[in-house]
Structures are given as C-alpha cells and as structure tokens.
Coordinates of C-alpha atoms in Angstrom, one line a residue:
M290 CA -2.2 -15.8 -14.5
T291 CA -0.1 -13.7 -12.1
S292 CA -2.3 -11.3 -10.1
V293 CA -2.2 -8.3 -7.8
L294 CA -4.7 -6.8 -5.4
I295 CA -4.2 -3.1 -4.9
T296 CA -5.8 -0.8 -2.3
G297 CA -6.2 2.9 -2.8
A298 CA -6.0 2.5 -6.6
S299 CA -8.1 5.4 -7.8
R300 CA -5.2 8.0 -8.2
G301 CA -1.6 8.7 -7.5
L302 CA 0.7 5.8 -6.7
G303 CA -2.2 3.3 -6.6
L304 CA -3.3 4.2 -10.1
E305 CA 0.3 3.9 -11.3
W306 CA 0.8 0.5 -9.7
A307 CA -2.4 -0.6 -11.4
R308 CA -1.3 0.8 -14.8
Q309 CA 2.1 -0.8 -14.7
Y310 CA 0.9 -4.2 -13.6
A311 CA -1.9 -4.2 -16.1
E312 CA 0.5 -3.3 -18.9
A313 CA 2.8 -6.1 -17.8
G314 CA -0.1 -8.6 -18.4
W315 CA -1.1 -9.2 -14.8
R316 CA -4.6 -9.8 -13.5
V317 CA -5.3 -6.6 -11.5
F318 CA -7.9 -6.3 -8.7
A319 CA -7.9 -2.5 -8.2
S320 CA -9.8 -1.3 -5.2
C321 CA -10.8 2.1 -3.9
R322 CA -13.3 3.8 -1.7
R323 CA -15.5 5.4 -4.4
P324 CA -15.3 3.5 -7.7
E325 CA -18.1 5.7 -9.2
E326 CA -15.8 8.7 -8.9
A327 CA -12.6 7.0 -10.0
N328 CA -12.7 8.2 -13.6
D329 CA -9.0 7.6 -14.4
L330 CA -9.1 4.1 -12.9
K331 CA -12.3 3.2 -14.8
A332 CA -10.8 4.5 -18.1
L333 CA -7.8 2.3 -17.4
A334 CA -10.1 -0.7 -16.9
V335 CA -11.6 -0.1 -20.3
R336 CA -8.2 -0.2 -22.0
Q337 CA -7.0 -3.1 -19.9
P338 CA -9.6 -6.0 -19.8
R339 CA -7.6 -7.9 -17.2
L340 CA -8.2 -5.0 -14.7
S341 CA -11.3 -5.0 -12.5
V342 CA -12.4 -2.2 -10.2
H343 CA -13.7 -3.1 -6.7
R344 CA -15.1 -1.0 -3.8
L345 CA -13.1 -1.1 -0.6
D346 CA -12.7 1.3 2.3
V347 CA -10.0 -0.4 4.3
T348 CA -11.6 0.8 7.5
D349 CA -15.0 -0.8 6.7
S350 CA -15.2 -4.4 7.8
E351 CA -18.3 -5.2 5.8
Q352 CA -16.8 -3.9 2.6
L353 CA -13.7 -5.9 3.3
R354 CA -15.7 -9.1 3.9
T355 CA -17.6 -8.5 0.7
L356 CA -14.4 -8.3 -1.3
Q357 CA -12.9 -11.2 0.5
L358 CA -15.9 -13.3 -0.6
D359 CA -15.7 -12.0 -4.1
L360 CA -12.1 -13.1 -4.3
E361 CA -12.5 -16.2 -2.2
E362 CA -11.2 -18.5 -4.9
A363 CA -8.5 -16.2 -6.3
R364 CA -4.8 -16.5 -6.2
I365 CA -3.2 -13.2 -5.2
D366 CA 0.5 -13.2 -6.0
V367 CA 1.1 -9.7 -4.7
L368 CA -1.1 -8.0 -2.1
L369 CA -0.3 -4.4 -2.2
N370 CA -1.3 -2.2 0.8
N371 CA -1.2 1.2 -0.8
A372 CA -4.2 3.1 0.7
G373 CA -3.1 5.8 3.0
V374 CA -3.9 9.4 4.2
Y375 CA -1.9 12.3 5.5
L376 CA -4.7 14.3 7.2
D377 CA -2.4 16.3 9.5
K378 CA -0.2 17.7 6.8
F379 CA -1.4 21.3 7.5
M380 CA -2.6 20.7 11.0
G381 CA -1.4 23.1 13.8
D382 CA 1.5 22.2 16.0
L383 CA 1.3 21.9 19.8
G384 CA -1.9 23.4 21.0
G385 CA -3.7 22.7 17.7
I386 CA -3.6 18.9 17.5
D387 CA -6.8 17.3 16.3
Y388 CA -7.1 13.9 18.0
E389 CA -10.0 12.8 15.9
V390 CA -7.8 13.3 12.8
W391 CA -5.1 11.3 14.6
L392 CA -7.5 8.4 15.2
R393 CA -8.7 8.5 11.6
T394 CA -5.1 8.4 10.4
F395 CA -4.4 5.3 12.5
A396 CA -7.6 3.6 11.3
V397 CA -6.5 4.0 7.6
N398 CA -2.7 3.8 7.6
T399 CA -2.2 1.2 10.3
L400 CA -5.2 -0.8 11.1
G401 CA -6.4 -0.8 7.4
A402 CA -3.3 -2.4 6.1
V403 CA -3.3 -5.0 8.8
R404 CA -7.0 -5.8 8.2
V405 CA -6.4 -6.3 4.5
S406 CA -3.3 -8.4 5.0
E407 CA -5.1 -10.7 7.5
A408 CA -8.2 -11.0 5.3
F409 CA -6.3 -12.2 2.2
I410 CA -3.6 -14.4 3.6
E411 CA -5.2 -17.6 2.2
Q412 CA -5.3 -16.1 -1.4
V413 CA -1.7 -15.0 -1.1
A414 CA -0.6 -18.3 0.4
R415 CA -2.0 -20.3 -2.5
S416 CA -0.3 -18.1 -5.2
E417 CA 3.0 -18.6 -6.9
K418 CA 4.9 -15.4 -5.8
K419 CA 3.4 -15.1 -2.3
R420 CA 4.2 -11.4 -1.6
V421 CA 2.7 -8.8 0.7
V422 CA 3.9 -5.3 -0.1
T423 CA 3.1 -2.3 2.1
V424 CA 3.7 1.3 1.1
S425 CA 5.0 3.0 4.2
S426 CA 7.0 6.2 4.5
H427 CA 10.4 7.3 5.7
M428 CA 8.5 9.6 8.0
G429 CA 7.7 6.4 10.0
S430 CA 11.4 5.9 10.7
I431 CA 12.0 7.1 14.3
A432 CA 15.7 7.4 13.5
E433 CA 15.0 9.9 10.8
I434 CA 12.7 12.3 12.7
A435 CA 14.5 15.6 12.7
D436 CA 11.6 18.1 12.9
P437 CA 8.4 18.6 14.9
G438 CA 5.0 18.1 13.4
S439 CA 3.1 15.5 11.4
Y440 CA 2.6 13.6 14.7
A441 CA -0.4 11.6 13.4
Y442 CA 1.1 10.6 10.1
R443 CA 4.5 9.8 11.5
S444 CA 3.2 7.7 14.3
S445 CA 0.7 5.8 12.1
K446 CA 3.5 4.8 9.8
A447 CA 5.9 3.9 12.6
A448 CA 3.1 1.7 14.1
L449 CA 2.5 0.2 10.6
N450 CA 6.1 -0.7 10.3
A451 CA 6.1 -2.4 13.7
A452 CA 2.9 -4.3 12.9
M453 CA 4.2 -5.4 9.5
K454 CA 7.5 -6.5 11.0
G455 CA 5.6 -8.8 13.3
L456 CA 3.4 -10.1 10.6
S457 CA 6.4 -10.9 8.5
H458 CA 7.4 -13.6 10.9
A459 CA 3.9 -15.1 10.9
F460 CA 3.6 -14.9 7.1
A461 CA 7.0 -16.5 6.7
Q462 CA 5.6 -19.7 8.2
R463 CA 3.2 -19.8 5.2
G464 CA 6.0 -19.1 2.7
I465 CA 4.9 -15.5 2.3
G466 CA 7.4 -12.7 1.9
L467 CA 6.7 -9.2 3.2
L468 CA 8.2 -5.9 2.1
L469 CA 7.9 -2.4 3.5
L470 CA 8.6 0.3 0.9
H471 CA 9.1 4.1 0.9
P472 CA 8.1 5.5 -2.5
G473 CA 10.2 8.6 -2.2
W474 CA 8.9 12.2 -2.6
V475 CA 6.4 11.8 -5.5
K476 CA 4.4 14.2 -7.5
T477 CA 1.0 13.2 -6.3
R478 CA -1.8 15.0 -4.5
M479 CA -0.1 14.0 -1.2
G480 CA 3.5 14.8 -2.4
G481 CA 2.7 18.0 -4.2
P482 CA 4.0 19.6 -7.4
D483 CA 7.6 20.2 -6.0
A484 CA 8.3 16.5 -5.5
T485 CA 11.3 15.1 -7.2
L486 CA 9.9 11.8 -8.6
T487 CA 7.1 11.0 -11.0
P488 CA 4.7 8.2 -10.0
E489 CA 6.1 6.2 -12.9
Q490 CA 9.6 6.5 -11.6
S491 CA 8.7 5.6 -8.0
V492 CA 6.5 2.6 -8.9
H493 CA 9.1 1.3 -11.4
G494 CA 11.7 1.3 -8.6
M495 CA 9.4 -0.4 -6.1
R496 CA 8.2 -3.0 -8.6
T497 CA 11.8 -3.9 -9.2
L498 CA 12.3 -4.6 -5.5
V499 CA 9.1 -6.7 -5.5
E500 CA 10.3 -8.8 -8.5
N501 CA 13.8 -9.2 -7.0
F502 CA 12.6 -10.2 -3.6
K503 CA 14.8 -12.6 -1.7
P504 CA 14.1 -14.3 1.6
E505 CA 16.6 -12.2 3.5
M506 CA 14.6 -9.1 2.5
N507 CA 11.5 -10.3 4.5
G508 CA 10.2 -7.8 7.0
R509 CA 12.7 -5.1 6.0
F510 CA 12.2 -1.4 5.1
F511 CA 13.5 -0.1 1.8
R512 CA 13.4 3.1 -0.3
H513 CA 12.2 2.9 -3.9
D514 CA 15.9 2.8 -5.0
G515 CA 16.7 -0.2 -2.9
S516 CA 18.5 1.5 0.0
E517 CA 17.5 0.3 3.4
I518 CA 15.8 2.7 5.9
P519 CA 16.6 2.4 9.7
W520 CA 13.6 1.9 12.0

C-alpha cells in the first residue's frame, strides 16, 4: 500500500495533506507534537482507518528515535516535511529582535526537517515512489526579499532550501527525488483569514506536483501552481 509520513499534521496544511492522502486510499502516518490535543486529526483517524496518529516534536531526538523504531519496517513512499513555525511574525524590527525566538525557529524549520529526512531515508529508499517533499516558503527566496522584517523565518527557510538542495544530491544516489514547495498564501492560523487560498486548493496543487515528479525536478523549488521560484 502506498504510504506517506507527515510532520505537523494536527492542523492547517498538515491536516489537509493527511485528509487528502487518506481519502485517496493511502496509508497515512500523521505526526504532531501533542496528539492528545489534536482533535481534528483524531476525528479524521476515526473516519479513515488507514490513518494513524503519532507523537513527534521534530526538535526532540528521543521522540524521533521512537517513531523511527515504530516505523522501522515500513515503506514510506512520500516523506512530507510540513512542520514549521513563524514565531517572529509580530516581532519588533531592529532593536526588538528576539534571538531565542530566532534559534527556536531554526531548530524547527531547518534542523527539524533535516533530522526527519535523515532518520527515514531507509524507509523511503525501499518504497516504490521514493519522494521527500519539504514545505518551504517563497519568503526563503533571497531573490524575492523586498521588505524588512521576518528575519528569523526568512533565514530559516533560506537555510532549509540550501540544506535540502544539498540533500537532493545525496538522496538521488539512492533513487530518491526531493521537492521543495511553496504552498502559497493559505487560510491557516499562520496565513490568516485574508489569505487567497484554502488549504484544500493549496494541497491539491502541491499533491499534483508530487504525483507528476520527474527526475529533472529534483532539488528544485516550486510554487503550488507549478511555477519555479528563484533561490
């Protein structure tokens, strides 16, 4: 059975990824930091018996090791690095930067995705589809920075892009394809109510890219609509 492991699946885009893949008949390993509070995800699991809920804080090496052992024999066709934070969205500008927030942002957005990708490379390599998909942001495109602010978030996503670009070359040696995706401006807790896309629209577009992956797309950075983003 085709399977997907999703991080940050308790709400927003992660929950929508889980819903769409489950409804498509996939085996879904949906992870989040606090499963006991993930009411929408647990309700989805009741309706979709192929979906299981797992505890994972991507910054916690012990939790990652536990999940790695739980899924030791699994085949993961798509490893989906979705977990992320935007802690400096309302942070002050110069003179008000919180460097602890910056470090926490890097721990989740950059190191977390790399940790998970490294931990599950064997499960992905033994699958049929062999995909690693990382949800980034156009805000990590240095070419598209046109305003001040969001220094922690922007730099964490730029670093994520650089790390994943490097990993794409290593993974290619195992037959694994890697995609970096920008979901667009989506109506989630992070995106806010004025966003132009619903989670359903965004994830549908990104899933189409995943399904239509070709070797020449490896390590490249795309919007949900398929247009490429400059680094």
